[in-house]
Amino acid sequence: MQGYLKEELQKVLKEKYNLSGVEFKVQRPKRKEFGDLATNVAFILSKHLKRNPFEIAQELARELGKNPSFESVEVAKPAFINVRFSKDYYYGVLKDILTKGFDYFRENLGLGRRVQVEYVSANPTGPLHLGHGRGAVVGDVISNLLEFYGWDVTREYYINDAGNQIRMLGISILYRYLELMLSLIYEGAYSSQSYLFAPPGEATKKDKLYARISELFREIGEEFEQNGYRGEYIKELAQKVYDLYREQILELPKEEAITFLSEFGLKEMLEEIKRDLEDFGITFDVWFSEKSLYQTRYVEKTLNYLREKGLLYEKDGAVWFKTTEFGDDKDRVVIKKDGSYTYFASDIAYHYNKYLRGFHKVIDVWGADHHGYVPRVKAAIKAFGVPENWLDVELVQLVKLFRDGKEVKMSKRAGNFVTLRELLDEVGKDVIRFWFITKRSDTPLEFDIDKAKEESSENPVFYVQYAHARISGIFREVLNRKGFDAEVEFEFKPELLNSETELELIKHLATLRDELISIAQSREIHLLPNLAVELVKRFHYYYNHYRVMVDDEELMKARLALLKAIRTALRLIFHFIGISAPERM
RNA sequence: GGGGGCGUAGCUCAGCAGGAUAGAGCGCGGGGCUCCGGACCCCGAGGUCGCGGGUUCAAAUCCCGCCGCCCCCA
């Protein structure tokens, strides 16, 4: 309805003042005496026209008042124009929702254009933690919205499988594997005849194993101590390696063993990450490997392209990219002194690749600790001649976890972080998804596990889901008692809903359409939970004050229609947030 | 040192492309179906919008400075 009013106003501005493209605001007033929608357009015009805003408001109101969709158009105090829509307009809204369902709320903002949303992209060297989980929800919810509003969305996960950290994963697994082997030997494994017997003058098989373990410990021990991954999951991986390959790993040369275990660990971790995300309601269209950028020589090609444009130079034995020419505060290294590429190099190549894949827009959801990285990547994009706003970066701040009123400190290196999986098992998908987007994503989130769990009945997630279950329950009851099936399409007389409360509810649904569109445009997804709570509050109020199952069958049908419309809106919001819409609780 | 963010009710947070009497949930105090799901509803208390300036018809909202906390870079 905001869109409708804006269009009507623009028409009037064009006809009466020959103005177009004037930016003004149409919003729902805080107090309902001020009508359904209010606009500040007269204030804005007073600057353009250099006239008293109040007079302008009166002129505009007179024009708008001619339109039958408006019941009244009034001018208030300084120069607000307050508009009230007619009942028929609202009854039309209700009918629309019943016949069109989700489509009533739809608007083709994307025009079928392709957009890529890249999110999570966590290093596959460990399980997902809460910060990843938050990024996952943010990316997923944004994708849901864009998809609904007419964009062709590709959800993508960028796998950092090329750097040194993958080798470190292999070393870490090897280290734990060696520990495991050692303890097995101490516990008496490898004590059978074949291991203890040896021809005179030769070491036993067991001794050889022991010697090899010691040797490898010496070779990788220091590296592990310095940079190894310490989490329990590494030990689990080592156990898995042992279960599959027994002592065979020891027979490989050191580097081969590390490579083998790196790849093994990578594959296992990716599978685990994929599982966790699926249980979190998240799937990706593309899992994009960083390594593949090297294998297809994409990094090389990208750098050549930049070199031809004269944007690379050598200094101190390294190769630099003149990002300062595109707004960065200093140039950046793309090839280090030792000849290896920097992460930045592959990131440029990756974004160049995204561009060549033909996305109209790209949204990267990153951890906020990468925010210093944004100007660099944006600079690279400009160097490719891509418009700057082609790439949007959504920064997602940390999640602080509280248990028993105390913060649970997390460190990935020390391995004492809480994984997404643990939280998922403890409080469930819906609760996490809902809470993770209740706060603007660029500010840190405090997640109180006790509140999320113990007070589940006082939890807003359950509050909104309860409303959905309640409506469904009523429908079941109506079918039982009255033999009327509200789940199928039915005729009703909207004009029977003429109480203040009922009209307000329909208005609210019409407003909701505007607000959802605005959220999709601004990507302010943290407002979605609010919207759900607000709608549900009105529903519960209505339910407590009006009976649905009344003897007057026509009235009952009209009220059922209203509940059904509310349920449709709820389902849509739940769909965006990615939580379930339970039929019963 | 440079950059970014945050500071609104006891707690967690909305509101901030300026707009009318600053909102929600939780918590707290009081109340509400013999009847469609009480995981609900109603009423109430609770705020110098961190502090100080500026911009203007109008500032929680924009600008400047300061204080406090967090993050990134060097």
XYZ file of C-alpha atoms (C1' of nucleotides) in Angstrom:
659
model
C 0.000 0.000 0.000
C 2.980 2.295 0.509
C 3.904 1.730 -3.074
C 0.383 2.568 -4.130
C 0.281 5.816 -2.203
C 3.713 6.825 -3.450
C 2.681 6.269 -7.043
C -0.466 8.291 -6.572
C 1.501 11.125 -5.007
C 4.086 11.093 -7.761
C 1.285 11.420 -10.295
C -0.079 14.456 -8.506
C 3.372 16.059 -8.232
C 3.886 15.568 -11.918
C 0.527 17.014 -12.929
C 0.354 19.854 -10.485
C 3.951 21.009 -10.042
C 5.660 19.289 -12.939
C 8.088 17.661 -10.513
C 9.379 14.149 -10.839
C 11.749 11.962 -8.917
C 11.195 13.800 -5.656
C 12.267 11.663 -2.702
C 9.890 11.620 0.216
C 8.798 9.282 2.921
C 5.592 7.351 3.368
C 5.294 5.573 6.652
C 2.899 4.126 9.140
C 2.263 6.691 11.849
C 2.848 5.681 15.417
C -0.613 6.710 16.471
C -3.571 5.423 14.605
C -5.476 8.709 14.874
C -3.092 9.869 12.209
C -4.473 7.440 9.714
C -3.074 4.410 7.947
C -0.176 6.083 6.259
C 1.450 9.447 6.630
C 3.844 11.317 4.414
C 6.288 14.153 4.848
C 6.084 15.069 1.178
C 4.869 18.605 1.906
C 7.988 19.398 3.938
C 10.146 18.254 1.091
C 8.179 20.211 -1.466
C 8.319 23.375 0.579
C 12.038 23.426 -0.089
C 11.607 22.823 -3.801
C 8.778 25.301 -4.183
C 9.853 27.757 -1.499
C 6.376 27.865 -0.098
C 4.660 27.213 3.179
C 4.483 23.418 3.708
C 1.039 23.547 5.276
C -0.509 25.107 2.185
C 1.143 22.582 -0.068
C -0.139 19.781 2.107
C -3.662 21.099 1.758
C -3.401 21.248 -2.007
C -2.085 17.714 -2.200
C -4.751 16.424 0.175
C -7.450 17.924 -1.990
C -6.093 16.099 -5.037
C -5.646 12.760 -3.317
C -9.078 12.973 -1.752
C -10.611 12.412 -5.167
C -9.334 8.819 -5.218
C -11.943 6.313 -3.944
C -9.280 3.989 -2.508
C -8.795 6.592 0.186
C -11.460 7.085 2.785
C -9.930 10.308 4.001
C -6.918 12.488 3.380
C -6.164 14.964 6.124
C -3.525 17.543 6.863
C -2.136 17.637 10.374
C -0.159 20.052 12.522
C 3.075 21.150 10.883
C 2.305 19.657 7.478
C 1.875 15.915 7.600
C -0.587 14.372 5.234
C -2.475 11.539 6.842
C -4.208 9.083 4.609
C -6.815 6.543 5.536
C -7.589 3.735 3.130
C -11.172 2.665 2.551
C -12.595 -0.561 3.933
C -13.086 -1.908 0.459
C -9.407 -1.529 -0.197
C -8.651 -3.702 2.822
C -11.284 -6.279 2.046
C -9.633 -6.582 -1.328
C -6.326 -7.230 0.418
C -7.780 -10.060 2.463
C -9.331 -11.677 -0.580
C -6.025 -11.383 -2.407
C -4.101 -13.112 0.328
C -6.603 -15.959 0.429
C -6.525 -16.550 -3.298
C -2.895 -15.784 -4.052
C -1.179 -16.994 -0.895
C 2.507 -16.081 -0.786
C 2.142 -14.389 -4.150
C 0.208 -11.548 -2.590
C 3.424 -10.561 -0.831
C 5.654 -11.075 -3.810
C 7.216 -8.308 -5.856
C 9.600 -8.842 -8.712
C 12.526 -6.803 -7.470
C 15.191 -8.990 -8.978
C 13.687 -9.259 -12.475
C 15.242 -12.679 -12.754
C 18.762 -11.304 -12.600
C 21.481 -13.536 -11.245
C 22.930 -12.867 -7.829
C 25.510 -14.855 -5.969
C 25.542 -15.046 -2.217
C 28.771 -16.431 -0.850
C 28.684 -17.330 2.806
C 30.158 -19.484 5.553
C 33.293 -20.316 3.514
C 34.900 -21.502 6.737
C 38.336 -23.071 6.546
C 37.852 -26.810 6.323
C 40.422 -27.352 9.045
C 37.961 -27.662 11.874
C 34.288 -27.859 12.735
C 32.023 -24.859 12.345
C 31.792 -22.646 15.375
C 29.126 -20.181 16.372
C 30.488 -17.305 14.344
C 30.244 -19.431 11.227
C 26.744 -20.367 12.249
C 25.729 -16.760 12.399
C 27.202 -16.046 9.002
C 25.437 -19.112 7.712
C 22.055 -17.895 8.884
C 22.631 -14.388 7.631
C 23.653 -15.596 4.188
C 20.835 -18.067 4.023
C 18.148 -15.605 5.077
C 19.390 -13.023 2.601
C 19.286 -15.708 -0.079
C 15.751 -16.694 0.883
C 14.607 -13.118 0.578
C 16.312 -12.447 -2.731
C 14.968 -15.660 -4.145
C 11.425 -14.789 -3.173
C 11.715 -11.316 -4.597
C 12.649 -12.318 -8.079
C 16.394 -12.895 -8.059
C 18.056 -15.963 -9.506
C 20.188 -16.862 -6.506
C 23.338 -18.974 -6.420
C 24.406 -19.975 -2.928
C 28.101 -20.618 -2.794
C 30.698 -21.850 -0.341
C 34.328 -21.004 -1.031
C 36.625 -23.737 0.201
C 40.048 -22.533 1.306
C 41.773 -25.761 0.396
C 44.976 -24.382 -1.058
C 46.915 -22.747 1.709
C 49.395 -23.904 4.261
C 46.626 -24.525 6.771
C 45.649 -27.686 4.927
C 49.162 -29.048 5.319
C 48.951 -28.121 8.986
C 45.761 -30.123 9.216
C 47.667 -33.104 7.860
C 50.499 -32.584 10.320
C 48.061 -32.308 13.193
C 46.331 -35.525 12.263
C 49.668 -37.251 11.827
C 50.796 -36.090 15.248
C 47.674 -37.423 16.943
C 47.953 -40.583 14.922
C 51.484 -41.121 16.192
C 50.300 -40.576 19.757
C 47.582 -43.108 19.203
C 49.994 -45.652 17.765
C 52.310 -45.168 20.698
C 49.642 -45.728 23.295
C 48.435 -48.798 21.421
C 51.905 -50.226 21.533
C 52.172 -49.514 25.253
C 48.806 -51.120 25.798
C 50.077 -54.291 24.251
C 48.859 -54.146 20.711
C 51.413 -55.352 18.205
C 52.620 -57.991 20.644
C 51.732 -61.016 18.611
C 54.387 -63.424 17.390
C 54.684 -61.832 13.994
C 55.600 -58.495 15.548
C 57.888 -59.813 18.250
C 59.762 -62.402 16.265
C 62.720 -61.429 14.165
C 65.623 -63.278 12.644
C 68.843 -62.940 14.629
C 70.553 -59.623 14.113
C 67.363 -57.856 12.872
C 64.970 -55.585 14.699
C 61.483 -56.884 15.385
C 58.552 -55.414 13.525
C 57.429 -53.807 16.727
C 60.773 -52.149 17.238
C 60.672 -50.862 13.714
C 57.261 -49.355 14.269
C 58.473 -47.740 17.412
C 61.535 -46.343 15.716
C 59.479 -44.913 12.864
C 57.063 -43.250 15.277
C 59.909 -41.630 17.163
C 61.471 -40.439 13.963
C 58.279 -38.802 12.751
C 57.660 -37.207 16.123
C 61.042 -35.571 15.892
C 60.379 -34.328 12.390
C 56.958 -32.791 12.858
C 56.831 -32.228 16.607
C 57.950 -28.658 16.562
C 55.678 -27.644 13.735
C 52.734 -29.143 15.538
C 53.631 -27.467 18.808
C 53.785 -24.104 17.089
C 50.834 -24.093 14.733
C 48.965 -27.355 15.069
C 45.236 -27.697 15.539
C 44.445 -28.861 19.035
C 40.772 -29.701 19.005
C 39.414 -33.076 19.993
C 38.183 -33.510 16.439
C 41.768 -34.035 15.310
C 42.063 -37.009 17.637
C 38.842 -38.368 16.245
C 40.202 -38.030 12.735
C 43.382 -39.809 13.806
C 41.312 -42.628 15.227
C 39.435 -42.866 11.969
C 42.690 -43.021 10.055
C 43.859 -45.822 12.279
C 40.617 -47.731 11.909
C 40.949 -47.593 8.151
C 44.670 -47.929 7.608
C 46.185 -49.301 10.795
C 49.964 -48.840 10.794
C 50.204 -48.356 7.043
C 50.627 -44.583 7.357
C 54.004 -45.221 8.950
C 55.201 -46.901 5.821
C 54.791 -43.732 3.761
C 57.580 -41.181 3.431
C 56.932 -38.218 5.682
C 55.713 -35.748 3.055
C 53.522 -38.329 1.421
C 51.983 -39.167 4.741
C 51.267 -35.501 5.401
C 49.736 -35.000 1.985
C 47.657 -38.109 2.344
C 46.365 -37.080 5.750
C 45.764 -33.512 4.584
C 43.507 -34.750 1.866
C 41.876 -37.253 4.135
C 41.222 -34.580 6.767
C 39.959 -32.107 4.211
C 37.470 -34.569 2.828
C 36.276 -35.595 6.265
C 35.954 -32.029 7.500
C 34.040 -30.942 4.450
C 31.613 -33.781 4.888
C 31.139 -32.864 8.499
C 30.621 -29.205 7.650
C 28.135 -30.140 4.989
C 26.216 -32.327 7.421
C 26.149 -29.638 10.091
C 24.881 -27.083 7.631
C 22.222 -29.402 6.297
C 20.956 -30.012 9.788
C 20.908 -26.272 10.137
C 18.690 -26.041 7.086
C 21.373 -24.797 4.751
C 22.482 -26.190 1.422
C 24.703 -24.721 -1.243
C 24.440 -24.753 -4.993
C 28.187 -24.514 -5.494
C 31.146 -25.617 -3.409
C 33.962 -23.688 -4.980
C 37.501 -24.905 -4.425
C 40.325 -22.408 -4.063
C 42.706 -25.073 -5.251
C 40.813 -25.316 -8.518
C 41.735 -21.688 -9.205
C 45.345 -22.768 -9.292
C 44.727 -25.979 -11.190
C 42.917 -24.096 -13.946
C 45.647 -21.433 -13.831
C 43.021 -18.882 -13.025
C 45.225 -17.053 -10.568
C 47.970 -16.826 -13.133
C 45.597 -15.612 -15.839
C 44.105 -13.022 -13.561
C 47.501 -11.659 -12.624
C 48.525 -11.596 -16.277
C 45.461 -9.550 -17.033
C 46.456 -7.071 -14.350
C 50.031 -7.059 -15.551
C 48.947 -6.179 -19.077
C 47.019 -3.282 -17.671
C 50.215 -2.133 -15.981
C 48.830 -2.621 -12.497
C 51.555 -4.913 -11.185
C 55.111 -4.033 -10.256
C 58.068 -5.596 -8.477
C 59.558 -4.320 -5.282
C 61.758 -5.996 -2.661
C 61.569 -9.205 -4.636
C 57.787 -9.396 -4.366
C 55.072 -8.586 -6.880
C 52.664 -5.829 -5.896
C 49.250 -4.814 -7.119
C 48.598 -1.065 -7.326
C 45.390 -1.150 -5.346
C 45.986 2.437 -4.250
C 44.913 3.495 -7.713
C 41.477 2.212 -6.801
C 41.018 3.604 -3.343
C 43.003 1.251 -1.132
C 45.316 2.954 1.361
C 48.375 1.037 0.211
C 49.473 -1.400 -2.454
C 49.243 -5.100 -1.760
C 51.507 -8.049 -2.396
C 50.171 -10.741 -4.705
C 53.300 -12.858 -5.104
C 55.649 -13.181 -2.162
C 59.444 -13.213 -2.285
C 59.509 -17.011 -2.220
C 57.352 -17.096 -5.342
C 54.164 -18.244 -3.647
C 50.871 -16.486 -4.126
C 49.173 -14.596 -1.331
C 45.597 -15.232 -0.263
C 44.787 -11.924 -1.832
C 45.928 -13.229 -5.208
C 43.486 -16.102 -5.150
C 40.751 -13.881 -3.783
C 41.154 -11.535 -6.717
C 41.064 -14.465 -9.089
C 37.999 -15.799 -7.358
C 36.130 -12.542 -7.720
C 37.218 -12.180 -11.289
C 35.853 -15.643 -11.842
C 32.568 -14.642 -10.236
C 32.349 -11.695 -12.547
C 33.013 -13.792 -15.633
C 30.330 -16.209 -14.540
C 27.902 -13.409 -15.259
C 26.438 -12.510 -11.905
C 24.620 -9.238 -11.923
C 25.385 -8.829 -8.282
C 27.548 -10.541 -5.696
C 27.080 -10.519 -1.950
C 29.908 -11.779 0.249
C 29.060 -12.570 3.844
C 32.266 -12.300 5.830
C 33.328 -12.399 9.429
C 33.747 -8.844 10.652
C 37.395 -9.491 11.411
C 37.927 -9.307 7.648
C 36.583 -5.814 7.347
C 40.023 -4.403 6.648
C 40.013 -6.654 3.627
C 37.011 -5.037 1.969
C 38.725 -2.004 0.393
C 41.342 -4.285 -1.132
C 38.896 -6.576 -2.825
C 36.777 -3.634 -3.909
C 39.882 -2.073 -5.393
C 40.571 -5.246 -7.341
C 37.050 -5.236 -8.674
C 37.401 -1.696 -9.875
C 40.579 -2.706 -11.635
C 38.530 -5.171 -13.656
C 36.273 -2.337 -14.664
C 33.387 -3.717 -12.670
C 31.090 -1.162 -11.035
C 31.879 -0.857 -7.369
C 28.405 -1.675 -6.126
C 28.499 -4.962 -8.003
C 29.975 -6.405 -4.822
C 28.357 -5.960 -1.435
C 30.057 -7.261 1.651
C 27.922 -8.097 4.661
C 30.053 -8.204 7.768
C 28.985 -10.517 10.524
C 30.283 -9.973 14.030
C 31.177 -12.534 16.632
C 28.794 -14.515 18.746
C 29.528 -14.394 22.435
C 28.202 -17.395 24.247
C 26.953 -17.155 27.795
C 26.278 -20.061 30.070
C 25.337 -19.758 33.736
C 25.681 -16.022 33.372
C 29.322 -16.272 32.361
C 30.907 -15.811 29.000
C 32.273 -18.976 27.451
C 35.611 -17.933 26.022
C 36.447 -19.449 22.725
C 39.672 -20.146 20.952
C 40.030 -22.262 17.897
C 43.717 -22.860 18.334
C 43.320 -24.063 21.878
C 40.425 -26.169 20.708
C 38.032 -25.095 23.445
C 35.395 -23.479 21.248
C 31.778 -24.446 21.176
C 30.815 -25.918 17.860
C 27.682 -25.218 15.936
C 26.915 -28.910 16.189
C 26.960 -28.842 19.974
C 24.636 -25.889 20.125
C 22.420 -27.448 17.496
C 22.072 -30.596 19.566
C 21.448 -28.597 22.684
C 18.925 -25.952 21.663
C 17.769 -26.862 18.172
C 17.819 -25.287 14.773
C 14.824 -22.995 15.032
C 15.904 -21.313 18.221
C 19.408 -20.638 16.932
C 18.292 -19.335 13.569
C 15.780 -17.016 15.142
C 18.160 -15.638 17.776
C 21.053 -15.278 15.389
C 19.199 -12.718 13.367
C 17.513 -10.755 16.137
C 20.386 -8.348 16.227
C 21.974 -6.419 13.407
C 24.636 -8.706 12.038
C 27.408 -6.120 12.124
C 27.339 -5.891 15.892
C 28.406 -8.623 18.310
C 25.665 -10.935 19.473
C 25.292 -12.250 22.969
C 23.743 -15.660 23.000
C 22.586 -16.871 26.374
C 22.277 -20.585 26.176
C 20.224 -20.841 29.352
C 17.689 -18.359 28.115
C 17.487 -20.000 24.748
C 16.926 -23.386 26.309
C 15.447 -23.339 29.787
C 13.016 -20.538 29.270
C 11.855 -22.062 26.088
C 8.233 -21.368 26.913
C 9.046 -17.692 27.327
C 11.062 -17.731 24.186
C 9.909 -15.567 21.286
C 10.594 -18.407 18.883
C 8.044 -20.590 20.582
C 5.736 -17.658 20.984
C 5.482 -17.152 17.249
C 5.430 -20.832 16.408
C 2.680 -21.368 18.935
C 0.475 -18.947 17.048
C 0.917 -20.982 13.916
C 0.081 -24.211 15.700
C -2.865 -22.560 17.351
C -4.414 -21.467 14.076
C -3.912 -24.913 12.638
C -5.480 -26.338 15.781
C -8.516 -24.161 15.348
C -8.909 -25.338 11.782
C -8.812 -28.938 12.950
C -11.393 -28.159 15.589
C -13.701 -26.448 13.112
C -13.493 -29.461 10.872
C -14.337 -31.766 13.787
C -17.177 -29.814 15.230
C -18.677 -28.058 12.283
C -17.529 -30.204 9.443
C -16.075 -27.155 7.732
C -12.682 -27.468 6.095
C -10.803 -24.188 6.214
C -7.712 -25.694 4.618
C -9.267 -25.741 1.171
C -10.362 -22.680 -0.750
C -13.719 -21.274 0.344
C -16.009 -18.314 -0.253
C -16.439 -15.703 2.432
C -17.824 -12.224 2.986
C -15.011 -9.944 4.114
C -17.426 -7.108 4.902
C -18.555 -9.068 7.964
C -15.193 -8.234 9.518
C -16.079 -4.722 10.529
C -14.714 -4.399 14.041
C -11.816 -2.106 14.754
C -9.608 -5.055 15.701
C -10.355 -7.000 12.561
C -9.790 -4.072 10.267
C -6.556 -3.274 12.051
C -5.412 -6.818 11.519
C -6.051 -6.692 7.801
C -4.300 -3.336 7.616
C -1.405 -4.881 9.420
C -1.126 -7.594 6.793
C -1.139 -5.002 4.032
C 1.568 -3.086 5.853
C 3.540 -6.267 6.335
C 3.839 -6.600 2.593
C 5.525 -3.198 2.427
C 7.821 -3.963 5.297
C 8.981 -7.276 3.900
C 9.811 -5.631 0.600
C 11.742 -2.949 2.385
C 13.672 -5.572 4.343
C 14.529 -7.400 1.154
C 15.836 -4.200 -0.377
C 17.863 -3.024 2.580
C 18.741 -6.548 3.750
C 17.869 -5.577 7.310
C 17.055 -9.123 8.170
C 17.210 -8.507 11.891
C 13.763 -6.979 11.604
C 12.159 -10.255 10.549
C 11.797 -11.690 14.053
C 10.208 -8.419 15.158
C 7.697 -8.606 12.371
C 6.719 -12.110 13.361
C 6.276 -11.153 17.003
C 4.228 -8.096 16.121
C 1.863 -10.025 13.912
C 1.496 -12.825 16.408
C 0.739 -10.427 19.207
C -2.155 -9.015 17.239
C -3.402 -12.458 16.426
C -3.399 -13.603 20.052
C -5.165 -10.449 21.086
C -7.823 -11.044 18.470
C -8.185 -14.653 19.456
C -8.674 -13.738 23.088
C -11.372 -11.222 22.325
C -13.294 -12.766 19.448
C -14.678 -16.223 18.963
C -14.171 -17.905 15.667
C -16.511 -20.839 16.043
C -19.750 -18.908 16.152
C -23.213 -20.069 15.122
C -23.429 -17.560 12.320
C -21.709 -19.597 9.668
C -20.934 -16.657 7.399
C -19.252 -14.788 10.206
C -17.274 -17.878 11.118
C -16.060 -18.239 7.566
C -14.975 -14.625 7.396
C -13.016 -14.985 10.630
C -11.455 -18.214 9.475
C -10.367 -16.390 6.352
C -8.649 -13.781 8.477
C -6.831 -16.440 10.485
C -5.803 -18.150 7.319
C -4.350 -14.948 5.946
C -2.412 -14.448 9.165
C -1.104 -17.968 8.938
C -0.002 -17.412 5.367
C 1.952 -14.326 6.388
C 3.510 -16.202 9.298
C 4.550 -19.055 7.088
C 6.218 -16.641 4.740
C 8.199 -14.993 7.511
C 9.138 -18.405 8.895
C 10.253 -19.430 5.439
C 12.540 -16.395 5.260
C 14.004 -17.039 8.693
C 14.230 -20.732 7.937
C 12.312 -22.073 10.912
C 9.571 -24.652 10.904
C 5.876 -23.865 10.953
C 4.517 -26.524 13.306
C 0.939 -27.782 12.955
C 0.905 -28.736 16.616
C 3.254 -28.247 19.533
C 49.078 5.673 15.783
C 45.256 4.727 11.586
C 40.403 2.588 10.326
C 35.532 0.453 11.656
C 31.607 -0.567 15.157
C 28.877 -0.001 19.584
C 26.774 3.038 23.997
C 18.494 3.721 24.128
C 14.073 0.636 30.367
C 17.052 -3.907 35.539
C 18.719 -7.528 31.108
C 18.849 -8.621 25.547
C 17.889 -5.469 21.713
C 14.582 -2.454 17.793
C 14.021 2.595 16.167
C 18.763 6.371 13.463
C 18.283 8.118 4.177
C 15.645 13.981 10.774
C 9.309 14.263 11.895
C 4.071 14.038 15.838
C 3.518 11.470 23.209
C 10.966 6.820 22.145
C 9.228 0.805 21.325
C 9.458 -4.901 21.861
C 10.809 -9.388 24.421
C 12.517 -11.093 29.103
C 12.352 -9.806 34.277
C 9.144 -7.178 38.099
C 3.836 -5.803 40.422
C -1.467 -6.618 39.715
C -5.566 -8.951 37.045
C -8.332 -12.360 33.161
C -12.047 -17.820 30.069
C -17.367 -23.518 33.460
C -16.970 -21.752 26.509
C -12.468 -22.551 19.651
C -5.070 -24.708 22.303
C -3.556 -20.484 29.287
C 3.225 -22.045 25.417
C -2.319 -16.975 25.629
C -4.466 -12.044 26.896
C -5.157 -7.226 29.731
C -3.338 -3.242 33.145
C 0.954 -1.078 35.579
C 5.861 0.520 37.244
C 10.521 1.410 34.847
C 14.219 6.061 30.119
C 18.915 13.081 31.492
C 18.319 7.918 24.185
C 26.925 7.866 27.212
C 28.512 13.463 27.956
C 29.076 18.457 25.690
C 28.544 21.650 21.594
C 26.628 22.684 16.531
C 23.171 22.473 12.103
C 16.999 23.800 11.806
C 10.580 24.802 11.963
C 12.017 19.892 14.151
C 17.786 15.758 16.666
C 17.820 9.174 19.786
C 18.449 10.073 14.344
C 22.941 14.548 10.790
C 28.047 17.152 11.985
C 32.238 18.117 15.573
C 34.665 17.094 20.248
C 35.137 14.064 24.656
C 34.401 9.469 27.721
C 33.716 4.047 27.907
C 33.723 -0.926 25.549
C 34.781 -4.223 21.150
C 37.161 -5.490 16.408
C 40.770 -4.870 12.391
C 45.447 -2.904 10.501
C 50.523 -1.080 11.579
